[in-house]
Amino acid sequence: MNLGTRKLLDRSFTALGFGSIVIMGLALLVVLAPIASKGIGAIVFKGTIEHRKLLLNEFHRGDAAKIGKEEASANEYRQKVFDMLSEFDQELDGMDYEQQSKYRGNYDQVKTALRGLFGPLPGDTEPALTRFRYGQTRWDKAEEKLHDLLYEQKWDYSNPDVIAKPYDVSRAAEFEGTSLVKLFSYVEENLDKMMLPEWTVYWGFITDKSIDAHFFGGIWPEIQGTIFLAIGAMVFAFPLGVIAAVYFTEYAKDGFLTSMLRSANSTLAGVPSIVFGLFGLAFFINTLHVSHSKSVLAGSLTLAIMILPTIIRAAEEAILAVPKTYKEASLGLGSTKWNTIVTVILPAALPGILTGGVISLGRAAGETAPIIFTAAVSVGAAIGLGDVLNSPTPALSWNIYNLASEHEAAAEIRHVQYGMVLSLVTIVLLLNLSAIILRARISKKLKG
């Protein structure tokens, strides 16, 4: 190959590598940008007077006197809406049966939309669920509810060849000629005075417990559970993985058994994570009875089995990368084999071993399937260290899936879902960053 061709190939490979990095960066940006922007919306948003009332009543947080004044101001404007409802009730009672039937269904929808905006209407009984005791706590959701009040969505089935299309019908037009028609324009013009939106930084989203299945409150139990599970998995897997790697590199003799063990370890790394979950349920809970049912302990053991092959492989390669002269010098000075491993080989291999630990830690924090059967619950309180042996825990990865797919009001709490995703990504990055800093310090100490 001549020099010109070689240079051309080198430049082509350089351009290909640079292009791949750019594409990977853009892909990450496309994925992470919406998560970051919408996730931050769970903490920074326009909160309404309903949000401030919720914080005061449920978490005893906020200036009670100031909130009382704001509530009184908002109620002045809301009272006019309630008066319009009362006026229409009297008008409805004076109508004949046919007219009442015409308006009754739509009127109930109007009342439901108003309850969604302001909470219980005058005369309503105290709702059992927290979600019905308050109106909209976020201004963006209040604007959505306003649309539901102003318009009724219907479907156009006129063309049988295409899928039915939705369209909006003005509720004001439906109540044309009645006293209720003025309500819609009044609410639209004065919504801000009735909800009193203001920019809010709600750090309680990180530190508060959830209320009413994540309709309100924060995600602290899920954050704590994720940290417990990830650290618990590392406590079990890391020492076992390092010991196994030392055995493979320093003590095992080449042969059928060693080859089989290495093959089994490689195969274990490729097993689908849901299989580990079923294994954890069958072995740790049903056979060993490490706990009566789901628990942090059972989940940590299951995650430990799942990440063990990665740790073994990384530790094995790190130990093999240590120059043989280190070992020979130590043995030559009269040190024993075990002492050489502990004082020379493992410290020299520690940066590489920690790299495997970093990768495994991030995977343990983000896995969902293994903890479904062994540790995770969809809704629960934060647990203490003393409860990890017998109690299950909420966890971010499982609750993200649960809230996005199985929650009865998934569309209403999108901000919670994105907030959880952003928190999980942040926790994984922080755990990895901590391990990387630790590894760098150890490397610097060894070189110094």
mmCIF file of N, CA and C in Angstrom, residues 57-119:
data_model
loop_
_atom_site.group_PDB
_atom_site.id
_atom_site.type_symbol
_atom_site.label_atom_id
_atom_site.label_comp_id
_atom_site.label_asym_id
_atom_site.label_seq_id
_atom_site.Cartn_x
_atom_site.Cartn_y
_atom_site.Cartn_z
ATOM 1 N N ASN A 57 -51.664 22.752 54.277
ATOM 2 C CA ASN A 57 -52.512 21.771 54.969
ATOM 3 C C ASN A 57 -51.834 20.413 55.145
ATOM 4 N N GLU A 58 -51.093 19.967 54.129
ATOM 5 C CA GLU A 58 -50.542 18.607 54.161
ATOM 6 C C GLU A 58 -49.120 18.545 54.722
ATOM 7 N N PHE A 59 -48.335 19.638 54.513
ATOM 8 C CA PHE A 59 -46.931 19.610 54.954
ATOM 9 C C PHE A 59 -46.609 20.721 55.949
ATOM 10 N N HIS A 60 -47.633 21.512 56.325
ATOM 11 C CA HIS A 60 -47.448 22.606 57.288
ATOM 12 C C HIS A 60 -46.314 23.530 56.843
ATOM 13 N N ARG A 61 -46.328 23.895 55.581
ATOM 14 C CA ARG A 61 -45.284 24.708 54.998
ATOM 15 C C ARG A 61 -45.910 25.942 54.340
ATOM 16 N N GLY A 62 -45.363 27.127 54.627
ATOM 17 C CA GLY A 62 -45.892 28.348 54.023
ATOM 18 C C GLY A 62 -46.391 29.322 55.079
ATOM 19 N N ASP A 63 -46.646 30.556 54.636
ATOM 20 C CA ASP A 63 -47.122 31.614 55.517
ATOM 21 C C ASP A 63 -48.645 31.547 55.581
ATOM 22 N N ALA A 64 -49.177 31.097 56.710
ATOM 23 C CA ALA A 64 -50.626 30.865 56.822
ATOM 24 C C ALA A 64 -51.416 32.160 56.628
ATOM 25 N N ALA A 65 -50.921 33.265 57.186
ATOM 26 C CA ALA A 65 -51.648 34.533 57.066
ATOM 27 C C ALA A 65 -51.701 34.996 55.612
ATOM 28 N N LYS A 66 -50.562 34.905 54.920
ATOM 29 C CA LYS A 66 -50.517 35.342 53.521
ATOM 30 C C LYS A 66 -51.419 34.453 52.649
ATOM 31 N N ILE A 67 -51.349 33.164 52.892
ATOM 32 C CA ILE A 67 -52.170 32.242 52.095
ATOM 33 C C ILE A 67 -53.651 32.473 52.378
ATOM 34 N N GLY A 68 -53.977 32.791 53.643
ATOM 35 C CA GLY A 68 -55.370 33.082 53.986
ATOM 36 C C GLY A 68 -55.895 34.285 53.218
ATOM 37 N N LYS A 69 -55.060 35.334 53.104
ATOM 38 C CA LYS A 69 -55.467 36.531 52.349
ATOM 39 C C LYS A 69 -55.638 36.206 50.867
ATOM 40 N N GLU A 70 -54.703 35.426 50.329
ATOM 41 C CA GLU A 70 -54.808 35.058 48.910
ATOM 42 C C GLU A 70 -56.056 34.224 48.652
ATOM 43 N N GLU A 71 -56.347 33.335 49.571
ATOM 44 C CA GLU A 71 -57.531 32.481 49.412
ATOM 45 C C GLU A 71 -58.804 33.329 49.449
ATOM 46 N N ALA A 72 -58.820 34.317 50.348
ATOM 47 C CA ALA A 72 -59.996 35.189 50.434
ATOM 48 C C ALA A 72 -60.159 35.991 49.149
ATOM 49 N N SER A 73 -59.034 36.478 48.594
ATOM 50 C CA SER A 73 -59.092 37.240 47.345
ATOM 51 C C SER A 73 -59.598 36.369 46.197
ATOM 52 N N ALA A 74 -59.080 35.126 46.110
ATOM 53 C CA ALA A 74 -59.524 34.223 45.042
ATOM 54 C C ALA A 74 -61.001 33.862 45.207
ATOM 55 N N ASN A 75 -61.445 33.701 46.444
ATOM 56 C CA ASN A 75 -62.829 33.304 46.682
ATOM 57 C C ASN A 75 -63.821 34.402 46.299
ATOM 58 N N GLU A 76 -63.354 35.665 46.352
ATOM 59 C CA GLU A 76 -64.247 36.760 45.928
ATOM 60 C C GLU A 76 -64.652 36.574 44.465
ATOM 61 N N TYR A 77 -63.698 36.236 43.638
ATOM 62 C CA TYR A 77 -63.985 36.024 42.210
ATOM 63 C C TYR A 77 -64.709 34.699 41.988
ATOM 64 N N ARG A 78 -64.340 33.676 42.760
ATOM 65 C CA ARG A 78 -65.003 32.374 42.588
ATOM 66 C C ARG A 78 -66.464 32.449 43.014
ATOM 67 N N GLN A 79 -66.754 33.282 44.019
ATOM 68 C CA GLN A 79 -68.114 33.358 44.527
ATOM 69 C C GLN A 79 -69.096 33.777 43.426
ATOM 70 N N LYS A 80 -68.639 34.633 42.499
ATOM 71 C CA LYS A 80 -69.510 35.045 41.402
ATOM 72 C C LYS A 80 -69.856 33.860 40.506
ATOM 73 N N VAL A 81 -68.911 32.946 40.343
ATOM 74 C CA VAL A 81 -69.181 31.728 39.573
ATOM 75 C C VAL A 81 -70.213 30.875 40.299
ATOM 76 N N PHE A 82 -70.038 30.746 41.616
ATOM 77 C CA PHE A 82 -70.996 29.940 42.387
ATOM 78 C C PHE A 82 -72.383 30.576 42.369
ATOM 79 N N ASP A 83 -72.428 31.918 42.374
ATOM 80 C CA ASP A 83 -73.723 32.592 42.290
ATOM 81 C C ASP A 83 -74.399 32.319 40.949
ATOM 82 N N MET A 84 -73.604 32.268 39.883
ATOM 83 C CA MET A 84 -74.175 31.970 38.555
ATOM 84 C C MET A 84 -74.732 30.555 38.518
ATOM 85 N N LEU A 85 -74.036 29.621 39.173
ATOM 86 C CA LEU A 85 -74.546 28.241 39.232
ATOM 87 C C LEU A 85 -75.869 28.206 39.995
ATOM 88 N N SER A 86 -75.918 28.924 41.113
ATOM 89 C CA SER A 86 -77.137 28.942 41.916
ATOM 90 C C SER A 86 -78.295 29.551 41.130
ATOM 91 N N GLU A 87 -77.984 30.614 40.383
ATOM 92 C CA GLU A 87 -79.021 31.269 39.565
ATOM 93 C C GLU A 87 -79.546 30.308 38.507
ATOM 94 N N PHE A 88 -78.615 29.543 37.880
ATOM 95 C CA PHE A 88 -79.061 28.613 36.837
ATOM 96 C C PHE A 88 -79.836 27.435 37.441
ATOM 97 N N ASP A 89 -79.481 27.039 38.677
ATOM 98 C CA ASP A 89 -80.245 25.967 39.339
ATOM 99 C C ASP A 89 -81.716 26.375 39.474
ATOM 100 N N GLN A 90 -81.927 27.622 39.876
ATOM 101 C CA GLN A 90 -83.305 28.101 40.017
ATOM 102 C C GLN A 90 -83.994 28.166 38.653
ATOM 103 N N GLU A 91 -83.237 28.599 37.635
ATOM 104 C CA GLU A 91 -83.815 28.674 36.286
ATOM 105 C C GLU A 91 -84.159 27.280 35.761
ATOM 106 N N LEU A 92 -83.289 26.323 36.110
ATOM 107 C CA LEU A 92 -83.504 24.940 35.653
ATOM 108 C C LEU A 92 -84.752 24.341 36.295
ATOM 109 N N ASP A 93 -84.964 24.679 37.585
ATOM 110 C CA ASP A 93 -86.148 24.159 38.277
ATOM 111 C C ASP A 93 -87.439 24.681 37.651
ATOM 112 N N GLY A 94 -87.382 25.866 37.019
ATOM 113 C CA GLY A 94 -88.582 26.447 36.413
ATOM 114 C C GLY A 94 -88.844 25.937 35.005
ATOM 115 N N MET A 95 -87.913 25.167 34.437
ATOM 116 C CA MET A 95 -88.087 24.643 33.066
ATOM 117 C C MET A 95 -88.968 23.417 33.067
ATOM 118 N N ASP A 96 -89.571 23.105 31.884
ATOM 119 C CA ASP A 96 -90.355 21.869 31.782
ATOM 120 C C ASP A 96 -89.405 20.669 31.658
ATOM 121 N N TYR A 97 -89.950 19.487 31.684
ATOM 122 C CA TYR A 97 -89.130 18.264 31.715
ATOM 123 C C TYR A 97 -88.225 18.148 30.484
ATOM 124 N N GLU A 98 -88.772 18.517 29.326
ATOM 125 C CA GLU A 98 -87.992 18.384 28.088
ATOM 126 C C GLU A 98 -86.783 19.312 28.093
ATOM 127 N N GLN A 99 -86.981 20.552 28.565
ATOM 128 C CA GLN A 99 -85.860 21.497 28.616
ATOM 129 C C GLN A 99 -84.817 21.069 29.647
ATOM 130 N N GLN A 100 -85.328 20.566 30.796
ATOM 131 C CA GLN A 100 -84.379 20.096 31.811
ATOM 132 C C GLN A 100 -83.501 18.969 31.269
ATOM 133 N N SER A 101 -84.116 18.059 30.535
ATOM 134 C CA SER A 101 -83.362 16.934 29.961
ATOM 135 C C SER A 101 -82.313 17.444 28.968
ATOM 136 N N LYS A 102 -82.659 18.526 28.262
ATOM 137 C CA LYS A 102 -81.740 19.081 27.264
ATOM 138 C C LYS A 102 -80.473 19.616 27.930
ATOM 139 N N TYR A 103 -80.634 20.262 29.073
ATOM 140 C CA TYR A 103 -79.495 20.921 29.706
ATOM 141 C C TYR A 103 -78.810 20.083 30.798
ATOM 142 N N ARG A 104 -79.530 19.129 31.382
ATOM 143 C CA ARG A 104 -79.036 18.455 32.591
ATOM 144 C C ARG A 104 -77.659 17.798 32.377
ATOM 145 N N GLY A 105 -77.505 17.029 31.287
ATOM 146 C CA GLY A 105 -76.245 16.324 31.061
ATOM 147 C C GLY A 105 -75.067 17.273 30.890
ATOM 148 N N ASN A 106 -75.258 18.308 30.056
ATOM 149 C CA ASN A 106 -74.179 19.275 29.832
ATOM 150 C C ASN A 106 -73.879 20.068 31.102
ATOM 151 N N TYR A 107 -74.912 20.339 31.870
ATOM 152 C CA TYR A 107 -74.718 21.097 33.117
ATOM 153 C C TYR A 107 -73.858 20.303 34.106
ATOM 154 N N ASP A 108 -74.084 19.004 34.179
ATOM 155 C CA ASP A 108 -73.254 18.156 35.054
ATOM 156 C C ASP A 108 -71.788 18.184 34.607
ATOM 157 N N GLN A 109 -71.575 18.209 33.283
ATOM 158 C CA GLN A 109 -70.195 18.282 32.774
ATOM 159 C C GLN A 109 -69.544 19.618 33.159
ATOM 160 N N VAL A 110 -70.335 20.692 33.113
ATOM 161 C CA VAL A 110 -69.803 21.999 33.513
ATOM 162 C C VAL A 110 -69.393 21.970 34.982
ATOM 163 N N LYS A 111 -70.239 21.392 35.822
ATOM 164 C CA LYS A 111 -69.910 21.316 37.255
ATOM 165 C C LYS A 111 -68.655 20.472 37.486
ATOM 166 N N THR A 112 -68.533 19.367 36.749
ATOM 167 C CA THR A 112 -67.344 18.519 36.890
ATOM 168 C C THR A 112 -66.077 19.277 36.494
ATOM 169 N N ALA A 113 -66.174 20.053 35.404
ATOM 170 C CA ALA A 113 -65.013 20.846 34.968
ATOM 171 C C ALA A 113 -64.660 21.913 36.010
ATOM 172 N N LEU A 114 -65.672 22.520 36.620
ATOM 173 C CA LEU A 114 -65.409 23.528 37.653
ATOM 174 C C LEU A 114 -64.781 22.897 38.895
ATOM 175 N N ARG A 115 -65.248 21.680 39.248
ATOM 176 C CA ARG A 115 -64.613 20.973 40.386
ATOM 177 C C ARG A 115 -63.148 20.686 40.064
ATOM 178 N N GLY A 116 -62.858 20.341 38.810
ATOM 179 C CA GLY A 116 -61.474 20.104 38.420
ATOM 180 C C GLY A 116 -60.614 21.344 38.565
ATOM 181 N N LEU A 117 -61.223 22.519 38.335
ATOM 182 C CA LEU A 117 -60.486 23.775 38.454
ATOM 183 C C LEU A 117 -60.343 24.227 39.901
ATOM 184 N N PHE A 118 -61.481 24.295 40.614
ATOM 185 C CA PHE A 118 -61.488 24.943 41.930
ATOM 186 C C PHE A 118 -61.558 23.978 43.111
ATOM 187 N N GLY A 119 -61.787 22.706 42.868
ATOM 188 C CA GLY A 119 -62.023 21.782 43.977
ATOM 189 C C GLY A 119 -63.517 21.661 44.252
#
